Every structure is written in structure tokens, then in C-alpha cells.
């Protein structure tokens, strides 16, 4: 039987596991399985050739008990409703693990931004924003970047929203360009968190991140920053991949030069001095730290037994299936789950929102220090709980998150 890799089914399974462990009221578990609101819009866009194309867009709001909805917007041809529902639920847990005052949401538009012009992307973004406008707001639902969206897309969202409101509302989105209220340090924040978690995991295992061999699957914004920051900590990048394939050099790859190569050629492939490998080979490579930073369900029961890394730090959302989790845990690999490892992004999004509401700008150093403190605290909270309960880090992170969300509900209901 082929395994179920539907992300929403996986998210529900993870919730059920945590709920069972803490003996959560089944009525609350039932509530948490369902997003509070799902908005589906048909977004008409005049393409450069004069024809109108209609794109499907989603905004899913999972749970508001701990604060305003928060979560990114993804542009990808494979976006579908169940994926966005899962991503929204994971945002609820992520904000709770980091103890920041948000609930979870996520958006997506089914499109291939690689085949669209800047003009087409701008028109699609502005129209999508207009169509979800009533459901978003600085105290209601605050979008941010995700796969294949970036600060420019956030600028268009902010501008569209502000134009309709009649005044500048920078706090409507996070991950904006710094020139219009974006936070210093936001662009690298998700990758920084992934690297910090890997470093903390190293120290728990009695090894140093210095000279640790790192393999990064997905060399986009998250993967690139994770690699650079891990390298600053002394680690050695030995492999990286993108949707076209990967490169491997056991004596080390310069993460900055690799990105320059990718920017010039469109892929990491062909990087001088490196051997070509597939994405599949990268995941099971002999390395110390594996960072899956691309899409969901890449570590499955088919390849989990072959993973050779000692640490897995999840830059992507949902890269590991529950079956793979079990195998990885039994192998003694320390896996830091997405809702902790990649939570640096939403944490600095929160800092950005706070700065915007106060019309302040913090220095990059201040942002990075605050992020460092939050990540280390959350990592240790989860690690200690995992030891205490004798469970893997994902279950521990889920227990912590679900408990916090349920606790908030007690204060609100009846
Ligand atoms: N899309 C990112 C995530 O999955 C960031 C969300 C945010 O900053 O609100 O965590």
C-alpha cells in the first residue's frame, strides 16, 4: 500500500498523537482539526499576451485563540486546499511553540511564478489581495512570504491594501522590503533559526557545529541563509540542491559563491568542482546535519532508513511523514521539527509587526539577538519535554503547542 502523503492528513495525525499523549478533551481536538475559515477565490489576471487567465487562490485561517492569524502566501503550481490547510495548522503550532501571540493561517495561489513576468505577478498579487482584503488586517490576519513569494510581493500587498484604506498600513504584511517598514534580519531569519537549532542539537549530542558536514535540500531563501549562517558558525556545506538537482563536494562548497552561480545560471547544477547528485541522493548522503528546506513529504518510509545524518533540521514545512519520523527517531537521529526549526521566520515577522505598530526600527543586531534568545529557549523547552516524556522532538513540540493553544481556549470559553 502506498503511504498517505497528503499534508492535511499528516497534520491531523500529528495533532491526534499529541492530543492523546496529553489527554486533551476530544471536543477541543475535534475543533482543532478543522480550520476556522477557508476562503477560495478565482483571480482573473490579464496576461502579457492580452488573454485573461484565472488563477485559484486560497487563504485558510486555522485558529485565532492565541492572537491574530499569521502565515505566509505560497505561489506554486502544486498548491492545493489540503496543503494550505495543513500549512495553516502548522502555523498555529509554530506560533505557540515560539510563544508569540498569533494564530495560524496560510495562503496560496496555484501558479508557476517561474513562467510569469514581473507585470503578470504584480497584477495577480494585487488582484488576489483585493479578493481576500476583507479577511486580512493588521489585527486580523497578517500575511508573509512563503515558497516563491518574496519582499517584492509583500510590497505589492501592502500597497494594494494601503491604497484601498487611504493611508499606509505597513503592519498588514511582514517580510516587506526594509525601505517600506520591513525588519532588518527578516530575510535571513528562517535560515538563521534552522542553523541555530542545528547548533543547539550538536551541543546536545556532544559534538560541535565546527566542521560539521551540512547538506541542504532546497537552495532557496531558507536553504541559502541556513547554509551561510551554519558556515559562519564553522560548519562545512558539502551538498545542496534545487528543483533541478544537486551538487556535492565533500571538501566543501562556498555557500555564497554557490548562490551567485545559481543566480547566474538558474540552478546549483554545474557548480565548479562539485559532483552532480540527485535530490534523492542528497537526502541520504553521508553528512552530519541534513537540512530539508524545500517542500513537503521528502523524507518518507522509503528513504528514512537510509538517512545518515546525525541531525535533521527542518527548514521546510512538513518535509517528514509520520512513518519516516518513527524510523528516524528509532535510528537515534535528532530531528528538529519544522514548527520549531523554521520558526525563526515568523518570529522575526512578529518583531517586524511590533516595530511597525510602534513606528520603530530596530538594528539588525538587536533583531538577531532577540531571535537567538527566543530560538534557544524554544529549543530547550522542546528538548527537555522530549526527554521527560521520552518522545521525539516533533511530539514534544506538538505537546507544548497544543497545550498552549488549549490553555488559551480555557480562558476564552465558554
Ligand atoms: N511562511 C513562513 C512560515 O512558514 C513565514 C510565516 C510568517 O512569517 O508569517 O513560517
Tab-separated table of C-alpha atoms and ligand atoms in Angstrom:
chain	number	residue	atom	x	y	z
A	1	UNK	CA	0.000	0.000	0.000
A	2	UNK	CA	1.403	3.385	-0.895
A	3	UNK	CA	1.675	5.702	2.064
A	4	UNK	CA	-0.535	8.729	2.576
A	5	UNK	CA	1.476	11.877	1.921
A	6	UNK	CA	-1.500	14.254	1.989
A	7	UNK	CA	-0.170	17.051	4.250
A	8	UNK	CA	-3.545	17.733	5.863
A	9	UNK	CA	-3.996	14.081	6.798
A	10	UNK	CA	-0.479	14.147	8.230
A	11	UNK	CA	-1.190	17.331	10.202
A	12	UNK	CA	-4.317	15.741	11.673
A	13	UNK	CA	-2.399	12.607	12.596
A	14	UNK	CA	0.251	14.703	14.378
A	15	UNK	CA	-2.462	16.557	16.286
A	16	UNK	CA	-4.177	13.320	17.287
A	17	UNK	CA	-0.907	11.886	18.567
A	18	UNK	CA	-0.197	14.901	20.748
A	19	UNK	CA	-3.817	15.158	21.925
A	20	UNK	CA	-3.749	11.536	23.004
A	21	UNK	CA	-0.480	11.962	24.898
A	22	UNK	CA	-1.839	14.867	26.941
A	23	UNK	CA	-5.359	13.505	27.271
A	24	UNK	CA	-6.846	16.553	25.564
A	25	UNK	CA	-10.624	16.998	25.715
A	26	UNK	CA	-11.813	15.259	22.500
A	27	UNK	CA	-14.096	18.204	21.749
A	28	UNK	CA	-11.102	20.522	21.613
A	29	UNK	CA	-9.190	18.051	19.422
A	30	UNK	CA	-12.179	17.978	17.078
A	31	UNK	CA	-12.243	21.780	16.887
A	32	UNK	CA	-8.522	21.958	16.195
A	33	UNK	CA	-8.712	19.504	13.312
A	34	UNK	CA	-10.700	21.989	11.269
A	35	UNK	CA	-9.625	25.402	10.037
A	36	UNK	CA	-11.880	28.162	11.269
A	37	UNK	CA	-12.270	29.668	7.818
A	38	UNK	CA	-11.377	28.747	4.234
A	39	UNK	CA	-11.555	31.350	1.516
A	40	UNK	CA	-11.264	30.305	-2.135
A	41	UNK	CA	-11.051	32.958	-4.823
A	42	UNK	CA	-10.783	32.937	-8.612
A	43	UNK	CA	-8.228	35.563	-9.521
A	44	UNK	CA	-8.520	36.909	-13.080
A	45	UNK	CA	-5.280	38.300	-14.482
A	46	UNK	CA	-4.634	39.920	-17.836
A	47	UNK	CA	-1.518	38.191	-19.079
A	48	UNK	CA	1.117	39.896	-21.217
A	49	UNK	CA	-0.336	38.388	-24.406
A	50	UNK	CA	-3.669	40.127	-23.726
A	51	UNK	CA	-5.525	36.944	-22.688
A	52	UNK	CA	-7.183	36.620	-19.298
A	53	UNK	CA	-6.116	33.722	-17.114
A	54	UNK	CA	-7.968	32.793	-13.936
A	55	UNK	CA	-5.836	31.575	-11.022
A	56	UNK	CA	-7.205	29.815	-7.952
A	57	UNK	CA	-6.211	31.455	-4.676
A	58	UNK	CA	-6.682	30.361	-1.076
A	59	UNK	CA	-6.493	31.866	2.375
A	60	UNK	CA	-7.018	29.446	5.228
A	61	UNK	CA	-7.336	30.625	8.840
A	62	UNK	CA	-6.818	27.775	11.240
A	63	UNK	CA	-7.083	29.056	14.799
A	64	UNK	CA	-7.279	32.506	16.469
A	65	UNK	CA	-7.220	31.675	20.186
A	66	UNK	CA	-3.727	32.996	20.862
A	67	UNK	CA	-3.865	36.048	18.597
A	68	UNK	CA	-4.286	37.388	15.071
A	69	UNK	CA	-3.950	34.900	12.227
A	70	UNK	CA	-0.457	34.785	10.794
A	71	UNK	CA	1.153	32.933	7.930
A	72	UNK	CA	2.750	33.122	4.529
A	73	UNK	CA	1.436	33.061	0.986
A	74	UNK	CA	2.783	30.434	-1.385
A	75	UNK	CA	2.907	30.686	-5.185
A	76	UNK	CA	3.399	27.229	-6.627
A	77	UNK	CA	1.815	25.062	-9.353
A	78	UNK	CA	1.160	22.274	-6.840
A	79	UNK	CA	-0.663	24.386	-4.227
A	80	UNK	CA	-3.948	22.778	-3.243
A	81	UNK	CA	-6.514	23.243	-0.490
A	82	UNK	CA	-5.350	20.372	1.707
A	83	UNK	CA	-1.787	21.632	1.544
A	84	UNK	CA	-2.822	25.146	2.578
A	85	UNK	CA	-4.991	23.733	5.382
A	86	UNK	CA	-2.028	21.758	6.716
A	87	UNK	CA	0.311	24.740	6.434
A	88	UNK	CA	-2.211	26.919	8.299
A	89	UNK	CA	-2.483	24.377	11.116
A	90	UNK	CA	1.308	24.126	11.373
A	91	UNK	CA	1.446	27.928	11.728
A	92	UNK	CA	-0.824	27.698	14.793
A	93	UNK	CA	1.597	25.255	16.426
A	94	UNK	CA	4.661	27.210	15.328
A	95	UNK	CA	3.491	30.465	16.907
A	96	UNK	CA	2.569	28.576	20.078
A	97	UNK	CA	5.946	26.804	20.307
A	98	UNK	CA	7.687	30.177	19.994
A	99	UNK	CA	5.195	31.696	22.407
A	100	UNK	CA	4.337	34.602	20.116
A	101	UNK	CA	0.767	35.971	20.123
A	102	UNK	CA	-0.546	34.651	16.838
A	103	UNK	CA	-2.872	32.026	15.460
A	104	UNK	CA	-2.165	30.093	12.279
A	105	UNK	CA	-3.094	30.926	8.701
A	106	UNK	CA	-1.725	30.313	5.238
A	107	UNK	CA	-2.419	31.448	1.705
A	108	UNK	CA	-1.586	30.164	-1.718
A	109	UNK	CA	-2.140	30.770	-5.388
A	110	UNK	CA	-1.893	27.933	-7.901
A	111	UNK	CA	0.539	29.348	-10.457
A	112	UNK	CA	4.056	28.923	-11.776
A	113	UNK	CA	5.870	32.170	-10.981
A	114	UNK	CA	8.942	30.947	-12.891
A	115	UNK	CA	6.936	31.225	-16.101
A	116	UNK	CA	5.344	34.600	-15.321
A	117	UNK	CA	6.643	38.120	-15.984
A	118	UNK	CA	7.000	40.646	-13.160
A	119	UNK	CA	3.994	42.512	-14.563
A	120	UNK	CA	1.841	39.374	-14.501
A	121	UNK	CA	2.949	38.559	-10.954
A	122	UNK	CA	2.196	42.091	-9.805
A	123	UNK	CA	-1.300	42.088	-11.357
A	124	UNK	CA	-2.038	38.649	-9.884
A	125	UNK	CA	-0.822	39.679	-6.419
A	126	UNK	CA	-2.811	42.906	-6.390
A	127	UNK	CA	-5.991	41.196	-7.546
A	128	UNK	CA	-5.596	38.335	-5.067
A	129	UNK	CA	-5.044	40.887	-2.282
A	130	UNK	CA	-8.208	42.744	-3.250
A	131	UNK	CA	-10.154	39.480	-3.206
A	132	UNK	CA	-9.014	38.476	0.302
A	133	UNK	CA	-8.978	42.034	1.632
A	134	UNK	CA	-11.983	41.720	3.929
A	135	UNK	CA	-10.458	38.763	5.727
A	136	UNK	CA	-6.960	40.179	6.335
A	137	UNK	CA	-5.908	43.103	8.524
A	138	UNK	CA	-3.172	44.148	10.952
A	139	UNK	CA	-5.112	42.788	13.948
A	140	UNK	CA	-6.944	40.123	11.981
A	141	UNK	CA	-4.677	38.214	9.618
A	142	UNK	CA	-1.141	39.226	8.651
A	143	UNK	CA	0.367	37.544	5.552
A	144	UNK	CA	4.078	36.992	4.874
A	145	UNK	CA	6.323	35.343	2.268
A	146	UNK	CA	6.479	31.590	1.713
A	147	UNK	CA	7.654	29.390	-1.181
A	148	UNK	CA	8.247	31.547	-4.323
A	149	UNK	CA	6.968	34.784	-2.798
A	150	UNK	CA	9.369	37.478	-1.582
A	151	UNK	CA	9.650	41.057	-0.224
A	152	UNK	CA	8.532	42.494	-3.585
A	153	UNK	CA	5.282	40.501	-3.442
A	154	UNK	CA	4.757	41.746	0.132
A	155	UNK	CA	5.285	45.336	-1.071
A	156	UNK	CA	2.511	44.895	-3.661
A	157	UNK	CA	0.183	43.502	-0.994
A	158	UNK	CA	0.920	46.378	1.350
A	159	UNK	CA	0.483	48.954	-1.409
A	160	UNK	CA	-2.829	47.470	-2.583
A	161	UNK	CA	-4.163	47.321	0.980
A	162	UNK	CA	-2.931	50.824	1.824
A	163	UNK	CA	-4.362	52.320	-1.364
A	164	UNK	CA	-7.814	50.979	-0.544
A	165	UNK	CA	-7.575	52.116	3.100
A	166	UNK	CA	-6.284	55.543	2.069
A	167	UNK	CA	-3.184	55.566	4.286
A	168	UNK	CA	-0.009	53.496	4.672
A	169	UNK	CA	-0.559	50.283	6.624
A	170	UNK	CA	2.875	48.613	6.837
A	171	UNK	CA	1.658	46.249	9.602
A	172	UNK	CA	-0.669	44.461	7.149
A	173	UNK	CA	2.190	42.189	5.976
A	174	UNK	CA	5.615	41.124	7.196
A	175	UNK	CA	8.682	40.252	5.167
A	176	UNK	CA	8.467	43.598	3.350
A	177	UNK	CA	11.442	45.397	1.843
A	178	UNK	CA	13.278	47.297	4.599
A	179	UNK	CA	12.656	50.599	2.774
A	180	UNK	CA	8.900	50.385	3.479
A	181	UNK	CA	8.995	49.047	7.023
A	182	UNK	CA	10.449	45.566	6.675
A	183	UNK	CA	12.567	44.357	9.567
A	184	UNK	CA	16.297	44.100	9.301
A	185	UNK	CA	17.183	40.424	9.612
A	186	UNK	CA	13.810	39.123	8.356
A	187	UNK	CA	15.107	37.802	5.030
A	188	UNK	CA	17.628	35.527	6.711
A	189	UNK	CA	15.560	34.792	9.829
A	190	UNK	CA	14.109	31.406	8.864
A	191	UNK	CA	17.530	30.119	7.791
A	192	UNK	CA	19.117	31.588	10.922
A	193	UNK	CA	16.653	29.669	13.086
A	194	UNK	CA	17.395	26.446	11.185
A	195	UNK	CA	21.113	26.936	11.806
A	196	UNK	CA	20.652	27.882	15.482
A	197	UNK	CA	18.608	24.718	16.052
A	198	UNK	CA	21.271	22.624	14.324
A	199	UNK	CA	23.952	24.208	16.536
A	200	UNK	CA	21.940	23.557	19.724
A	201	UNK	CA	21.316	19.969	18.627
A	202	UNK	CA	25.056	19.494	18.065
A	203	UNK	CA	25.802	20.559	21.613
A	204	UNK	CA	23.169	18.157	22.974
A	205	UNK	CA	24.842	15.335	21.062
A	206	UNK	CA	28.233	16.324	22.409
A	207	UNK	CA	29.521	17.385	19.016
A	208	UNK	CA	30.488	20.799	17.700
A	209	UNK	CA	28.945	22.536	14.721
A	210	UNK	CA	32.511	23.454	13.813
A	211	UNK	CA	33.466	21.318	10.819
A	212	UNK	CA	30.087	19.557	10.887
A	213	UNK	CA	29.191	18.495	7.334
A	214	UNK	CA	25.931	20.046	6.188
A	215	UNK	CA	23.664	19.003	3.295
A	216	UNK	CA	20.881	21.376	2.242
A	217	UNK	CA	17.933	20.216	0.165
A	218	UNK	CA	16.344	23.269	-1.491
A	219	UNK	CA	18.696	26.191	-2.057
A	220	UNK	CA	16.100	28.961	-1.948
A	221	UNK	CA	15.898	31.769	0.592
A	222	UNK	CA	15.694	29.447	3.608
A	223	UNK	CA	18.296	26.904	2.461
A	224	UNK	CA	20.755	29.570	1.391
A	225	UNK	CA	20.629	31.512	4.661
A	226	UNK	CA	20.751	28.328	6.727
A	227	UNK	CA	23.904	27.293	4.840
A	228	UNK	CA	25.588	30.694	5.159
A	229	UNK	CA	24.820	31.080	8.856
A	230	UNK	CA	25.849	27.489	9.628
A	231	UNK	CA	29.096	28.216	7.742
A	232	UNK	CA	29.609	31.328	9.895
A	233	UNK	CA	29.273	29.024	12.907
A	234	UNK	CA	32.067	26.897	11.444
A	235	UNK	CA	30.114	24.185	9.613
A	236	UNK	CA	31.039	22.969	6.137
A	237	UNK	CA	28.454	22.878	3.353
A	238	UNK	CA	29.097	19.680	1.395
A	239	UNK	CA	25.940	19.435	-0.715
A	240	UNK	CA	22.985	21.494	-1.863
A	241	UNK	CA	20.155	21.006	-4.321
A	242	UNK	CA	17.255	22.757	-6.019
A	243	UNK	CA	14.325	21.545	-8.122
A	244	UNK	CA	16.725	20.663	-10.972
A	245	UNK	CA	19.168	18.542	-8.939
A	246	UNK	CA	22.089	18.826	-6.554
A	247	UNK	CA	25.840	19.254	-6.211
A	248	UNK	CA	28.242	17.535	-3.827
A	249	UNK	CA	31.804	18.239	-2.789
A	250	UNK	CA	32.993	16.560	0.426
A	251	UNK	CA	35.790	19.079	0.869
A	252	UNK	CA	33.303	21.943	1.000
A	253	UNK	CA	31.268	24.337	-1.127
A	254	UNK	CA	31.284	28.111	-0.613
A	255	UNK	CA	27.599	28.910	0.110
A	256	UNK	CA	27.820	32.477	-1.200
A	257	UNK	CA	29.550	31.518	-4.446
A	258	UNK	CA	27.022	28.712	-4.898
A	259	UNK	CA	24.183	31.202	-4.699
A	260	UNK	CA	25.906	33.510	-7.194
A	261	UNK	CA	26.205	30.533	-9.519
A	262	UNK	CA	22.501	29.741	-9.070
A	263	UNK	CA	21.535	33.361	-9.714
A	264	UNK	CA	23.589	33.412	-12.924
A	265	UNK	CA	22.593	30.020	-14.325
A	266	UNK	CA	19.211	29.325	-12.725
A	267	UNK	CA	20.422	26.268	-10.800
A	268	UNK	CA	23.091	24.946	-8.444
A	269	UNK	CA	23.912	22.371	-11.157
A	270	UNK	CA	27.225	22.875	-12.893
A	271	UNK	CA	28.888	24.466	-9.877
A	272	UNK	CA	32.646	24.199	-10.484
A	273	UNK	CA	34.481	21.416	-8.681
A	274	UNK	CA	31.350	19.644	-7.464
A	275	UNK	CA	29.885	16.318	-8.441
A	276	UNK	CA	26.236	16.171	-9.528
A	277	UNK	CA	23.780	14.257	-7.367
A	278	UNK	CA	20.008	13.890	-7.318
A	279	UNK	CA	17.715	15.293	-4.621
A	280	UNK	CA	17.084	11.733	-3.520
A	281	UNK	CA	20.823	11.073	-3.131
A	282	UNK	CA	21.276	14.288	-1.167
A	283	UNK	CA	18.748	13.250	1.465
A	284	UNK	CA	20.638	10.044	2.251
A	285	UNK	CA	24.140	11.465	1.897
A	286	UNK	CA	26.835	10.751	4.459
A	287	UNK	CA	26.760	14.030	6.421
A	288	UNK	CA	26.306	15.317	9.976
A	289	UNK	CA	23.421	17.746	9.517
A	290	UNK	CA	20.655	17.432	6.962
A	291	UNK	CA	18.516	20.495	6.277
A	292	UNK	CA	15.435	19.757	4.149
A	293	UNK	CA	14.453	23.272	3.036
A	294	UNK	CA	12.162	22.633	0.067
A	295	UNK	CA	8.697	21.076	0.110
A	296	UNK	CA	6.585	18.519	1.990
A	297	UNK	CA	6.955	14.757	2.315
A	298	UNK	CA	10.501	14.248	1.049
A	299	UNK	CA	11.548	12.008	3.942
A	300	UNK	CA	9.242	9.018	3.782
A	301	UNK	CA	9.232	5.387	4.810
A	302	UNK	CA	11.007	4.670	1.519
A	303	UNK	CA	14.202	6.579	2.312
A	304	UNK	CA	14.156	7.301	6.069
A	305	UNK	CA	16.126	4.182	6.949
A	306	UNK	CA	18.905	5.393	4.622
A	307	UNK	CA	19.311	8.817	6.248
A	308	UNK	CA	22.881	9.043	7.553
A	309	UNK	CA	22.828	12.489	9.149
A	310	UNK	CA	23.008	12.709	12.946
A	311	UNK	CA	20.791	15.790	12.988
A	312	UNK	CA	17.891	16.840	10.758
A	313	UNK	CA	16.842	20.500	10.996
A	314	UNK	CA	13.629	21.082	9.043
A	315	UNK	CA	13.717	24.346	7.098
A	316	UNK	CA	10.698	23.306	5.033
A	317	UNK	CA	7.200	22.787	6.393
A	318	UNK	CA	6.185	19.142	6.577
A	319	UNK	CA	9.231	17.501	4.928
A	320	UNK	CA	8.926	14.303	7.018
A	321	UNK	CA	5.999	11.875	7.051
A	322	UNK	CA	4.901	10.272	10.356
A	323	UNK	CA	6.247	6.884	9.209
A	324	UNK	CA	9.628	8.453	8.462
A	325	UNK	CA	9.568	10.251	11.826
A	326	UNK	CA	9.325	6.933	13.583
A	327	UNK	CA	12.169	5.358	11.618
A	328	UNK	CA	14.399	8.419	12.104
A	329	UNK	CA	13.703	8.501	15.845
A	330	UNK	CA	14.437	4.795	16.207
A	331	UNK	CA	17.732	5.291	14.385
A	332	UNK	CA	18.728	7.759	17.101
A	333	UNK	CA	18.822	10.749	14.749
A	334	UNK	CA	17.951	14.055	16.425
A	335	UNK	CA	15.282	15.641	14.218
A	336	UNK	CA	14.245	19.215	14.963
A	337	UNK	CA	10.695	19.589	13.644
A	338	UNK	CA	9.570	22.349	11.292
A	339	UNK	CA	7.327	24.051	13.863
A	340	UNK	CA	10.488	24.752	15.860
A	341	UNK	CA	13.369	24.662	13.352
A	342	UNK	CA	11.842	27.018	10.789
A	343	UNK	CA	10.019	29.249	13.278
A	344	UNK	CA	12.696	31.955	13.057
A	345	UNK	CA	10.799	33.407	10.097
A	346	UNK	CA	7.509	34.003	11.856
A	347	UNK	CA	9.359	35.121	14.981
A	348	UNK	CA	11.090	37.950	13.139
A	349	UNK	CA	7.778	38.589	11.354
A	350	UNK	CA	6.379	39.204	14.809
A	351	UNK	CA	9.283	41.568	15.549
A	352	UNK	CA	8.560	43.358	12.267
A	353	UNK	CA	4.873	43.757	13.150
A	354	UNK	CA	5.752	45.117	16.604
A	355	UNK	CA	8.198	47.586	15.050
A	356	UNK	CA	5.546	48.683	12.530
A	357	UNK	CA	2.861	49.177	15.167
A	358	UNK	CA	5.304	51.319	17.159
A	359	UNK	CA	6.751	53.019	14.060
A	360	UNK	CA	10.214	51.922	15.191
A	361	UNK	CA	13.180	50.353	13.530
A	362	UNK	CA	15.446	48.039	15.470
A	363	UNK	CA	19.039	47.371	14.442
A	364	UNK	CA	19.910	44.086	12.782
A	365	UNK	CA	21.995	43.180	15.799
A	366	UNK	CA	19.043	43.714	18.118
A	367	UNK	CA	16.756	41.603	15.924
A	368	UNK	CA	19.302	38.777	15.685
A	369	UNK	CA	19.921	38.796	19.429
A	370	UNK	CA	16.216	38.650	20.197
A	371	UNK	CA	15.774	35.831	17.700
A	372	UNK	CA	18.722	33.935	19.169
A	373	UNK	CA	17.214	34.142	22.659
A	374	UNK	CA	13.767	33.017	21.517
A	375	UNK	CA	15.101	30.125	19.437
A	376	UNK	CA	17.411	28.804	22.148
A	377	UNK	CA	14.638	28.994	24.733
A	378	UNK	CA	12.116	27.205	22.499
A	379	UNK	CA	14.686	24.586	21.526
A	380	UNK	CA	15.446	23.832	25.172
A	381	UNK	CA	11.772	23.798	26.183
A	382	UNK	CA	11.068	21.210	23.487
A	383	UNK	CA	14.237	19.218	24.135
A	384	UNK	CA	13.566	18.936	27.850
A	385	UNK	CA	9.964	17.938	27.283
A	386	UNK	CA	11.087	15.278	24.780
A	387	UNK	CA	13.464	13.824	27.387
A	388	UNK	CA	10.874	13.995	30.139
A	389	UNK	CA	8.125	12.340	28.099
A	390	UNK	CA	10.517	10.022	26.286
A	391	UNK	CA	9.214	11.086	22.881
A	392	UNK	CA	10.731	12.542	19.726
A	393	UNK	CA	11.144	16.296	19.293
A	394	UNK	CA	8.121	16.636	16.994
A	395	UNK	CA	5.806	15.026	19.510
A	396	UNK	CA	7.276	17.198	22.259
A	397	UNK	CA	6.871	20.377	20.199
A	398	UNK	CA	3.297	19.377	19.373
A	399	UNK	CA	2.512	18.674	23.034
A	400	UNK	CA	3.863	22.083	24.032
A	401	UNK	CA	1.952	23.842	21.257
A	402	UNK	CA	-1.361	22.052	21.687
A	403	UNK	CA	-1.223	22.606	25.446
A	404	UNK	CA	-0.658	26.340	24.972
A	405	UNK	CA	-3.446	26.664	22.421
A	406	UNK	CA	-5.871	24.644	24.568
A	407	UNK	CA	-4.895	26.713	27.604
A	408	UNK	CA	-5.797	29.905	25.741
A	409	UNK	CA	-9.169	28.405	24.851
A	410	UNK	CA	-9.924	27.731	28.507
A	411	UNK	CA	-9.557	31.442	29.131
A	412	UNK	CA	-11.920	32.278	26.287
A	413	UNK	CA	-14.654	29.693	26.577
A	414	UNK	CA	-17.500	29.489	27.451
B	1	LIG	N1	5.919	31.301	5.542
B	1	LIG	C1	6.753	31.281	6.704
B	1	LIG	C2	6.482	30.057	7.541
B	1	LIG	O1	6.040	29.043	7.045
B	1	LIG	C3	6.693	32.589	7.481
B	1	LIG	C4	5.373	32.948	8.048
B	1	LIG	C5	5.331	34.351	8.636
B	1	LIG	O2	6.371	34.989	8.739
B	1	LIG	O3	4.233	34.780	8.985
B	1	LIG	O4	6.763	30.016	8.705
